[in-house]
JSON list of C-alpha atoms in Angstrom, two decimals:
[
{"chain": "A", "resi": 1, "resn": "MET", "atom": "CA", "xyz": [4.87, -16.52, -13.27]},
{"chain": "A", "resi": 2, "resn": "VAL", "atom": "CA", "xyz": [3.78, -18.30, -10.11]},
{"chain": "A", "resi": 3, "resn": "ILE", "atom": "CA", "xyz": [3.32, -16.10, -7.05]},
{"chain": "A", "resi": 4, "resn": "ASP", "atom": "CA", "xyz": [4.07, -17.89, -3.78]},
{"chain": "A", "resi": 5, "resn": "ARG", "atom": "CA", "xyz": [1.19, -16.46, -1.76]},
{"chain": "A", "resi": 6, "resn": "SER", "atom": "CA", "xyz": [2.58, -17.94, 1.46]},
{"chain": "A", "resi": 7, "resn": "GLN", "atom": "CA", "xyz": [5.48, -15.45, 1.17]},
{"chain": "A", "resi": 8, "resn": "VAL", "atom": "CA", "xyz": [3.21, -12.39, 0.88]},
{"chain": "A", "resi": 9, "resn": "CYS", "atom": "CA", "xyz": [1.79, -10.26, 3.67]},
{"chain": "A", "resi": 10, "resn": "ILE", "atom": "CA", "xyz": [-1.34, -8.40, 2.62]},
{"chain": "A", "resi": 11, "resn": "PHE", "atom": "CA", "xyz": [-1.09, -5.17, 4.62]},
{"chain": "A", "resi": 12, "resn": "ILE", "atom": "CA", "xyz": [-4.13, -2.97, 5.14]},
{"chain": "A", "resi": 13, "resn": "PRO", "atom": "CA", "xyz": [-3.89, 0.22, 7.21]},
{"chain": "A", "resi": 14, "resn": "THR", "atom": "CA", "xyz": [-7.44, 1.08, 8.30]},
{"chain": "A", "resi": 15, "resn": "LEU", "atom": "CA", "xyz": [-9.57, 3.73, 9.91]},
{"chain": "A", "resi": 16, "resn": "ASN", "atom": "CA", "xyz": [-13.33, 3.23, 10.02]},
{"chain": "A", "resi": 17, "resn": "GLU", "atom": "CA", "xyz": [-13.60, 0.78, 7.12]},
{"chain": "A", "resi": 18, "resn": "GLU", "atom": "CA", "xyz": [-16.50, -1.24, 8.55]},
{"chain": "A", "resi": 19, "resn": "PRO", "atom": "CA", "xyz": [-18.53, -1.36, 5.30]},
{"chain": "A", "resi": 20, "resn": "THR", "atom": "CA", "xyz": [-15.71, -2.87, 3.21]},
{"chain": "A", "resi": 21, "resn": "ILE", "atom": "CA", "xyz": [-13.00, -4.51, 5.33]},
{"chain": "A", "resi": 22, "resn": "GLY", "atom": "CA", "xyz": [-14.67, -7.90, 5.77]},
{"chain": "A", "resi": 23, "resn": "GLU", "atom": "CA", "xyz": [-15.30, -8.35, 2.05]},
{"chain": "A", "resi": 24, "resn": "LEU", "atom": "CA", "xyz": [-11.80, -7.16, 1.17]},
{"chain": "A", "resi": 25, "resn": "ILE", "atom": "CA", "xyz": [-10.16, -9.68, 3.49]},
{"chain": "A", "resi": 26, "resn": "SER", "atom": "CA", "xyz": [-12.48, -12.46, 2.30]},
{"chain": "A", "resi": 27, "resn": "LEU", "atom": "CA", "xyz": [-11.54, -11.78, -1.32]},
{"chain": "A", "resi": 28, "resn": "PHE", "atom": "CA", "xyz": [-7.84, -12.08, -0.52]},
{"chain": "A", "resi": 29, "resn": "ARG", "atom": "CA", "xyz": [-8.44, -15.27, 1.47]},
{"chain": "A", "resi": 30, "resn": "GLU", "atom": "CA", "xyz": [-10.42, -16.73, -1.45]},
{"chain": "A", "resi": 31, "resn": "GLN", "atom": "CA", "xyz": [-7.42, -16.01, -3.70]},
{"chain": "A", "resi": 32, "resn": "GLY", "atom": "CA", "xyz": [-5.22, -18.04, -1.34]},
{"chain": "A", "resi": 33, "resn": "TYR", "atom": "CA", "xyz": [-3.40, -15.33, 0.61]},
{"chain": "A", "resi": 34, "resn": "PRO", "atom": "CA", "xyz": [-3.08, -16.71, 4.15]},
{"chain": "A", "resi": 35, "resn": "HIS", "atom": "CA", "xyz": [-1.28, -13.74, 5.75]},
{"chain": "A", "resi": 36, "resn": "ILE", "atom": "CA", "xyz": [-3.36, -10.60, 6.12]},
{"chain": "A", "resi": 37, "resn": "PHE", "atom": "CA", "xyz": [-2.23, -7.89, 8.52]},
{"chain": "A", "resi": 38, "resn": "VAL", "atom": "CA", "xyz": [-4.40, -4.93, 9.51]},
{"chain": "A", "resi": 39, "resn": "MET", "atom": "CA", "xyz": [-2.99, -1.94, 11.36]},
{"chain": "A", "resi": 40, "resn": "ASP", "atom": "CA", "xyz": [-6.10, -0.26, 12.67]},
{"chain": "A", "resi": 41, "resn": "GLY", "atom": "CA", "xyz": [-5.96, 3.46, 13.48]},
{"chain": "A", "resi": 42, "resn": "ASN", "atom": "CA", "xyz": [-8.29, 3.02, 16.47]},
{"chain": "A", "resi": 43, "resn": "SER", "atom": "CA", "xyz": [-11.47, 2.97, 14.42]},
{"chain": "A", "resi": 44, "resn": "THR", "atom": "CA", "xyz": [-14.64, 4.10, 16.14]},
{"chain": "A", "resi": 45, "resn": "ASP", "atom": "CA", "xyz": [-16.67, 1.50, 14.26]},
{"chain": "A", "resi": 46, "resn": "SER", "atom": "CA", "xyz": [-16.27, -2.30, 14.13]},
{"chain": "A", "resi": 47, "resn": "THR", "atom": "CA", "xyz": [-13.43, -2.37, 11.60]},
{"chain": "A", "resi": 48, "resn": "ALA", "atom": "CA", "xyz": [-10.95, -4.17, 13.89]},
{"chain": "A", "resi": 49, "resn": "GLU", "atom": "CA", "xyz": [-13.47, -6.78, 15.03]},
{"chain": "A", "resi": 50, "resn": "ILE", "atom": "CA", "xyz": [-14.69, -7.49, 11.50]},
{"chain": "A", "resi": 51, "resn": "ALA", "atom": "CA", "xyz": [-11.12, -7.78, 10.21]},
{"chain": "A", "resi": 52, "resn": "GLU", "atom": "CA", "xyz": [-10.18, -10.21, 12.97]},
{"chain": "A", "resi": 53, "resn": "LYS", "atom": "CA", "xyz": [-13.32, -12.27, 12.42]},
{"chain": "A", "resi": 54, "resn": "ALA", "atom": "CA", "xyz": [-12.52, -12.41, 8.67]},
{"chain": "A", "resi": 55, "resn": "GLY", "atom": "CA", "xyz": [-9.12, -13.93, 9.51]},
{"chain": "A", "resi": 56, "resn": "ALA", "atom": "CA", "xyz": [-6.70, -11.00, 9.63]},
{"chain": "A", "resi": 57, "resn": "GLU", "atom": "CA", "xyz": [-4.11, -10.33, 12.29]},
{"chain": "A", "resi": 58, "resn": "VAL", "atom": "CA", "xyz": [-5.11, -6.97, 13.75]},
{"chain": "A", "resi": 59, "resn": "VAL", "atom": "CA", "xyz": [-2.91, -4.57, 15.69]},
{"chain": "A", "resi": 60, "resn": "LEU", "atom": "CA", "xyz": [-4.14, -1.25, 17.07]},
{"chain": "A", "resi": 61, "resn": "GLN", "atom": "CA", "xyz": [-2.05, 1.71, 16.05]},
{"chain": "A", "resi": 62, "resn": "ARG", "atom": "CA", "xyz": [-0.30, 3.63, 18.84]},
{"chain": "A", "resi": 63, "resn": "SER", "atom": "CA", "xyz": [-0.46, 7.04, 17.13]},
{"chain": "A", "resi": 64, "resn": "ARG", "atom": "CA", "xyz": [-2.61, 8.71, 14.48]},
{"chain": "A", "resi": 65, "resn": "GLY", "atom": "CA", "xyz": [-2.22, 8.97, 10.71]},
{"chain": "A", "resi": 66, "resn": "LYS", "atom": "CA", "xyz": [-1.62, 6.68, 7.75]},
{"chain": "A", "resi": 67, "resn": "GLY", "atom": "CA", "xyz": [2.10, 7.38, 7.78]},
{"chain": "A", "resi": 68, "resn": "ASN", "atom": "CA", "xyz": [2.35, 6.27, 11.38]},
{"chain": "A", "resi": 69, "resn": "ALA", "atom": "CA", "xyz": [0.34, 3.15, 10.54]},
{"chain": "A", "resi": 70, "resn": "ILE", "atom": "CA", "xyz": [2.93, 2.20, 7.93]},
{"chain": "A", "resi": 71, "resn": "ILE", "atom": "CA", "xyz": [5.89, 3.09, 10.14]},
{"chain": "A", "resi": 72, "resn": "GLU", "atom": "CA", "xyz": [4.50, 1.13, 13.11]},
{"chain": "A", "resi": 73, "resn": "SER", "atom": "CA", "xyz": [3.70, -1.87, 10.90]},
{"chain": "A", "resi": 74, "resn": "ILE", "atom": "CA", "xyz": [7.26, -2.37, 9.71]},
{"chain": "A", "resi": 75, "resn": "GLU", "atom": "CA", "xyz": [8.22, -4.02, 13.00]},
{"chain": "A", "resi": 76, "resn": "HIS", "atom": "CA", "xyz": [5.43, -6.59, 12.48]},
{"chain": "A", "resi": 77, "resn": "PHE", "atom": "CA", "xyz": [6.38, -7.62, 8.94]},
{"chain": "A", "resi": 78, "resn": "ARG", "atom": "CA", "xyz": [8.08, -11.01, 8.75]},
{"chain": "A", "resi": 79, "resn": "LEU", "atom": "CA", "xyz": [7.45, -12.20, 5.19]},
{"chain": "A", "resi": 80, "resn": "PRO", "atom": "CA", "xyz": [9.69, -11.20, 2.26]},
{"chain": "A", "resi": 81, "resn": "TYR", "atom": "CA", "xyz": [6.92, -9.50, 0.24]},
{"chain": "A", "resi": 82, "resn": "ILE", "atom": "CA", "xyz": [4.30, -6.97, 1.33]},
{"chain": "A", "resi": 83, "resn": "LEU", "atom": "CA", "xyz": [1.27, -5.81, -0.66]},
{"chain": "A", "resi": 84, "resn": "MET", "atom": "CA", "xyz": [-0.24, -2.65, 0.83]},
{"chain": "A", "resi": 85, "resn": "LEU", "atom": "CA", "xyz": [-3.66, -1.28, -0.01]},
{"chain": "A", "resi": 86, "resn": "ASP", "atom": "CA", "xyz": [-6.38, 0.83, 1.54]},
{"chain": "A", "resi": 87, "resn": "GLY", "atom": "CA", "xyz": [-9.28, -0.87, 3.27]},
{"chain": "A", "resi": 88, "resn": "ASP", "atom": "CA", "xyz": [-12.05, 0.94, 1.39]},
{"chain": "A", "resi": 89, "resn": "MET", "atom": "CA", "xyz": [-12.03, -1.26, -1.77]},
{"chain": "A", "resi": 90, "resn": "THR", "atom": "CA", "xyz": [-10.41, 1.51, -3.83]},
{"chain": "A", "resi": 91, "resn": "TYR", "atom": "CA", "xyz": [-7.89, -1.09, -4.93]},
{"chain": "A", "resi": 92, "resn": "LEU", "atom": "CA", "xyz": [-8.99, -4.60, -5.77]},
{"chain": "A", "resi": 93, "resn": "PRO", "atom": "CA", "xyz": [-7.55, -7.98, -4.81]},
{"chain": "A", "resi": 94, "resn": "LYS", "atom": "CA", "xyz": [-7.92, -9.13, -8.43]},
{"chain": "A", "resi": 95, "resn": "ASP", "atom": "CA", "xyz": [-4.96, -6.86, -9.27]},
{"chain": "A", "resi": 96, "resn": "ALA", "atom": "CA", "xyz": [-2.70, -8.37, -6.60]},
{"chain": "A", "resi": 97, "resn": "GLU", "atom": "CA", "xyz": [-0.73, -10.57, -8.96]},
{"chain": "A", "resi": 98, "resn": "LEU", "atom": "CA", "xyz": [-0.03, -7.65, -11.30]},
{"chain": "A", "resi": 99, "resn": "MET", "atom": "CA", "xyz": [1.40, -5.78, -8.34]},
{"chain": "A", "resi": 100, "resn": "LEU", "atom": "CA", "xyz": [3.39, -8.73, -6.97]},
{"chain": "A", "resi": 101, "resn": "GLU", "atom": "CA", "xyz": [4.89, -10.18, -10.17]},
{"chain": "A", "resi": 102, "resn": "PRO", "atom": "CA", "xyz": [7.61, -7.50, -10.44]},
{"chain": "A", "resi": 103, "resn": "LEU", "atom": "CA", "xyz": [8.73, -8.28, -6.89]},
{"chain": "A", "resi": 104, "resn": "PHE", "atom": "CA", "xyz": [9.10, -11.97, -7.68]},
{"chain": "A", "resi": 105, "resn": "GLU", "atom": "CA", "xyz": [11.14, -10.91, -10.74]},
{"chain": "A", "resi": 106, "resn": "GLY", "atom": "CA", "xyz": [13.56, -8.86, -8.62]},
{"chain": "A", "resi": 107, "resn": "CYS", "atom": "CA", "xyz": [12.00, -5.41, -8.21]},
{"chain": "A", "resi": 108, "resn": "ASP", "atom": "CA", "xyz": [11.97, -3.74, -4.81]},
{"chain": "A", "resi": 109, "resn": "HIS", "atom": "CA", "xyz": [8.96, -1.41, -4.94]},
{"chain": "A", "resi": 110, "resn": "VAL", "atom": "CA", "xyz": [5.87, -1.36, -7.17]},
{"chain": "A", "resi": 111, "resn": "ILE", "atom": "CA", "xyz": [3.40, 1.52, -7.25]},
{"chain": "A", "resi": 112, "resn": "GLY", "atom": "CA", "xyz": [-0.12, 1.00, -8.58]},
{"chain": "A", "resi": 113, "resn": "ASN", "atom": "CA", "xyz": [-1.25, 3.46, -11.24]},
{"chain": "A", "resi": 114, "resn": "ARG", "atom": "CA", "xyz": [-4.77, 4.85, -10.88]},
{"chain": "A", "resi": 115, "resn": "LEU", "atom": "CA", "xyz": [-4.19, 7.48, -13.53]},
{"chain": "A", "resi": 116, "resn": "GLU", "atom": "CA", "xyz": [-3.53, 5.41, -16.65]},
{"chain": "A", "resi": 117, "resn": "PHE", "atom": "CA", "xyz": [-7.07, 4.04, -16.96]},
{"chain": "A", "resi": 118, "resn": "PRO", "atom": "CA", "xyz": [-9.11, 5.74, -14.24]},
{"chain": "A", "resi": 119, "resn": "GLU", "atom": "CA", "xyz": [-12.59, 4.40, -13.62]},
{"chain": "A", "resi": 120, "resn": "LYS", "atom": "CA", "xyz": [-15.26, 6.83, -14.69]},
{"chain": "A", "resi": 121, "resn": "GLY", "atom": "CA", "xyz": [-16.08, 9.11, -11.77]},
{"chain": "A", "resi": 122, "resn": "ALA", "atom": "CA", "xyz": [-13.29, 7.75, -9.54]},
{"chain": "A", "resi": 123, "resn": "LEU", "atom": "CA", "xyz": [-11.27, 10.96, -9.81]},
{"chain": "A", "resi": 124, "resn": "SER", "atom": "CA", "xyz": [-12.52, 14.40, -10.75]},
{"chain": "A", "resi": 125, "resn": "HIS", "atom": "CA", "xyz": [-10.83, 16.28, -13.59]},
{"chain": "A", "resi": 126, "resn": "PHE", "atom": "CA", "xyz": [-9.30, 18.54, -10.93]},
{"chain": "A", "resi": 127, "resn": "ASN", "atom": "CA", "xyz": [-7.89, 15.50, -9.05]},
{"chain": "A", "resi": 128, "resn": "LEU", "atom": "CA", "xyz": [-6.47, 14.01, -12.25]},
{"chain": "A", "resi": 129, "resn": "PHE", "atom": "CA", "xyz": [-4.85, 17.31, -13.17]},
{"chain": "A", "resi": 130, "resn": "GLY", "atom": "CA", "xyz": [-3.46, 17.79, -9.65]},
{"chain": "A", "resi": 131, "resn": "ASN", "atom": "CA", "xyz": [-2.02, 14.27, -9.56]},
{"chain": "A", "resi": 132, "resn": "LYS", "atom": "CA", "xyz": [-0.33, 14.78, -12.91]},
{"chain": "A", "resi": 133, "resn": "VAL", "atom": "CA", "xyz": [1.18, 18.07, -11.74]},
{"chain": "A", "resi": 134, "resn": "ILE", "atom": "CA", "xyz": [2.47, 16.43, -8.54]},
{"chain": "A", "resi": 135, "resn": "ASN", "atom": "CA", "xyz": [3.98, 13.56, -10.54]},
{"chain": "A", "resi": 136, "resn": "ASP", "atom": "CA", "xyz": [5.70, 16.04, -12.89]},
{"chain": "A", "resi": 137, "resn": "LEU", "atom": "CA", "xyz": [7.07, 18.05, -9.95]},
{"chain": "A", "resi": 138, "resn": "PHE", "atom": "CA", "xyz": [8.35, 14.82, -8.40]},
{"chain": "A", "resi": 139, "resn": "ARG", "atom": "CA", "xyz": [10.12, 14.00, -11.68]},
{"chain": "A", "resi": 140, "resn": "MET", "atom": "CA", "xyz": [11.76, 17.43, -11.74]},
{"chain": "A", "resi": 141, "resn": "ALA", "atom": "CA", "xyz": [12.89, 17.10, -8.11]},
{"chain": "A", "resi": 142, "resn": "HIS", "atom": "CA", "xyz": [14.08, 13.49, -8.26]},
{"chain": "A", "resi": 143, "resn": "GLY", "atom": "CA", "xyz": [14.98, 12.96, -11.92]},
{"chain": "A", "resi": 144, "resn": "ARG", "atom": "CA", "xyz": [12.64, 10.03, -12.29]},
{"chain": "A", "resi": 145, "resn": "TYR", "atom": "CA", "xyz": [9.04, 9.87, -13.45]},
{"chain": "A", "resi": 146, "resn": "LEU", "atom": "CA", "xyz": [6.70, 7.66, -11.46]},
{"chain": "A", "resi": 147, "resn": "ALA", "atom": "CA", "xyz": [3.19, 7.58, -12.88]},
{"chain": "A", "resi": 148, "resn": "ASP", "atom": "CA", "xyz": [1.19, 7.82, -9.63]},
{"chain": "A", "resi": 149, "resn": "ILE", "atom": "CA", "xyz": [3.27, 8.62, -6.56]},
{"chain": "A", "resi": 150, "resn": "LEU", "atom": "CA", "xyz": [0.13, 9.21, -4.48]},
{"chain": "A", "resi": 151, "resn": "SER", "atom": "CA", "xyz": [-1.22, 5.70, -4.99]},
{"chain": "A", "resi": 152, "resn": "GLY", "atom": "CA", "xyz": [-2.00, 3.69, -1.87]},
{"chain": "A", "resi": 153, "resn": "TYR", "atom": "CA", "xyz": [-1.64, 0.40, -3.77]},
{"chain": "A", "resi": 154, "resn": "ARG", "atom": "CA", "xyz": [1.98, -0.66, -3.35]},
{"chain": "A", "resi": 155, "resn": "ALA", "atom": "CA", "xyz": [4.06, -3.77, -3.22]},
{"chain": "A", "resi": 156, "resn": "PHE", "atom": "CA", "xyz": [7.53, -3.89, -1.76]},
{"chain": "A", "resi": 157, "resn": "THR", "atom": "CA", "xyz": [10.10, -6.26, -0.39]},
{"chain": "A", "resi": 158, "resn": "LEU", "atom": "CA", "xyz": [10.70, -6.46, 3.34]},
{"chain": "A", "resi": 159, "resn": "GLU", "atom": "CA", "xyz": [14.32, -5.46, 2.77]},
{"chain": "A", "resi": 160, "resn": "SER", "atom": "CA", "xyz": [13.36, -2.35, 0.78]},
{"chain": "A", "resi": 161, "resn": "ILE", "atom": "CA", "xyz": [10.81, -1.06, 3.30]},
{"chain": "A", "resi": 162, "resn": "ARG", "atom": "CA", "xyz": [13.29, -1.55, 6.13]},
{"chain": "A", "resi": 163, "resn": "GLN", "atom": "CA", "xyz": [15.87, 0.53, 4.22]},
{"chain": "A", "resi": 164, "resn": "MET", "atom": "CA", "xyz": [13.50, 3.49, 4.04]},
{"chain": "A", "resi": 165, "resn": "ASN", "atom": "CA", "xyz": [13.84, 6.27, 6.57]},
{"chain": "A", "resi": 166, "resn": "LEU", "atom": "CA", "xyz": [10.13, 7.09, 6.92]},
{"chain": "A", "resi": 167, "resn": "ARG", "atom": "CA", "xyz": [8.95, 9.97, 9.08]},
{"chain": "A", "resi": 168, "resn": "GLU", "atom": "CA", "xyz": [5.75, 11.38, 7.56]},
{"chain": "A", "resi": 169, "resn": "GLU", "atom": "CA", "xyz": [2.76, 10.83, 9.84]},
{"chain": "A", "resi": 170, "resn": "GLY", "atom": "CA", "xyz": [-0.08, 11.34, 7.36]},
{"chain": "A", "resi": 171, "resn": "PHE", "atom": "CA", "xyz": [-0.89, 10.78, 3.70]},
{"chain": "A", "resi": 172, "resn": "GLU", "atom": "CA", "xyz": [2.41, 12.39, 2.68]},
{"chain": "A", "resi": 173, "resn": "ILE", "atom": "CA", "xyz": [3.90, 8.95, 3.38]},
{"chain": "A", "resi": 174, "resn": "GLU", "atom": "CA", "xyz": [3.25, 7.79, -0.20]},
{"chain": "A", "resi": 175, "resn": "THR", "atom": "CA", "xyz": [5.41, 10.55, -1.64]},
{"chain": "A", "resi": 176, "resn": "GLU", "atom": "CA", "xyz": [8.06, 9.92, 1.00]},
{"chain": "A", "resi": 177, "resn": "MET", "atom": "CA", "xyz": [8.10, 6.20, 0.15]},
{"chain": "A", "resi": 178, "resn": "ALA", "atom": "CA", "xyz": [8.69, 7.03, -3.52]},
{"chain": "A", "resi": 179, "resn": "SER", "atom": "CA", "xyz": [11.47, 9.47, -2.60]},
{"chain": "A", "resi": 180, "resn": "GLU", "atom": "CA", "xyz": [13.11, 6.94, -0.29]},
{"chain": "A", "resi": 181, "resn": "SER", "atom": "CA", "xyz": [12.92, 4.26, -2.94]},
{"chain": "A", "resi": 182, "resn": "ILE", "atom": "CA", "xyz": [14.81, 6.49, -5.36]},
{"chain": "A", "resi": 183, "resn": "ARG", "atom": "CA", "xyz": [17.28, 7.61, -2.66]},
{"chain": "A", "resi": 184, "resn": "ASN", "atom": "CA", "xyz": [18.03, 3.95, -1.88]},
{"chain": "A", "resi": 185, "resn": "GLN", "atom": "CA", "xyz": [18.34, 3.22, -5.62]},
{"chain": "A", "resi": 186, "resn": "GLN", "atom": "CA", "xyz": [15.63, 0.60, -5.44]},
{"chain": "A", "resi": 187, "resn": "ASN", "atom": "CA", "xyz": [14.15, -0.64, -8.67]}
]
């Protein structure tokens, strides 16, 4: 499948990602993604300046929290496909096509799965166990199993994100996005 990179917005919510943001943006640019959008949570380091210098459009967040970064960004999205990831290199640009292919095949929302093959040392045994428990509780509450609802690596269509009624201000936003996707019967 051919991914039309000109139709994809790479979206990176940031807060103090100075050590990694420049390299992350450069890797996406090298892969041919021309549209990179950074919503910066008013970093106290040079994250915003580095991101802009690397070629990203940067907007400073009005309020605090990752959830608010996502909510505020929706009004800036113009392209039909959005790939969201954290700015700390937790998620890699080399996996972008795996995340985007389902969208180009008609899916609305794709969630990256850190739990299937976790890198050694990336998550403690306690974190792995906790994530699995949360995913099982989500399945019981919503009738659908999603492998890693807490993942920050997501791809979604512009239409699907605009259908979501998002309110969570912090990291709870990932769970809320999964719930909203199910509520809206998105695939």
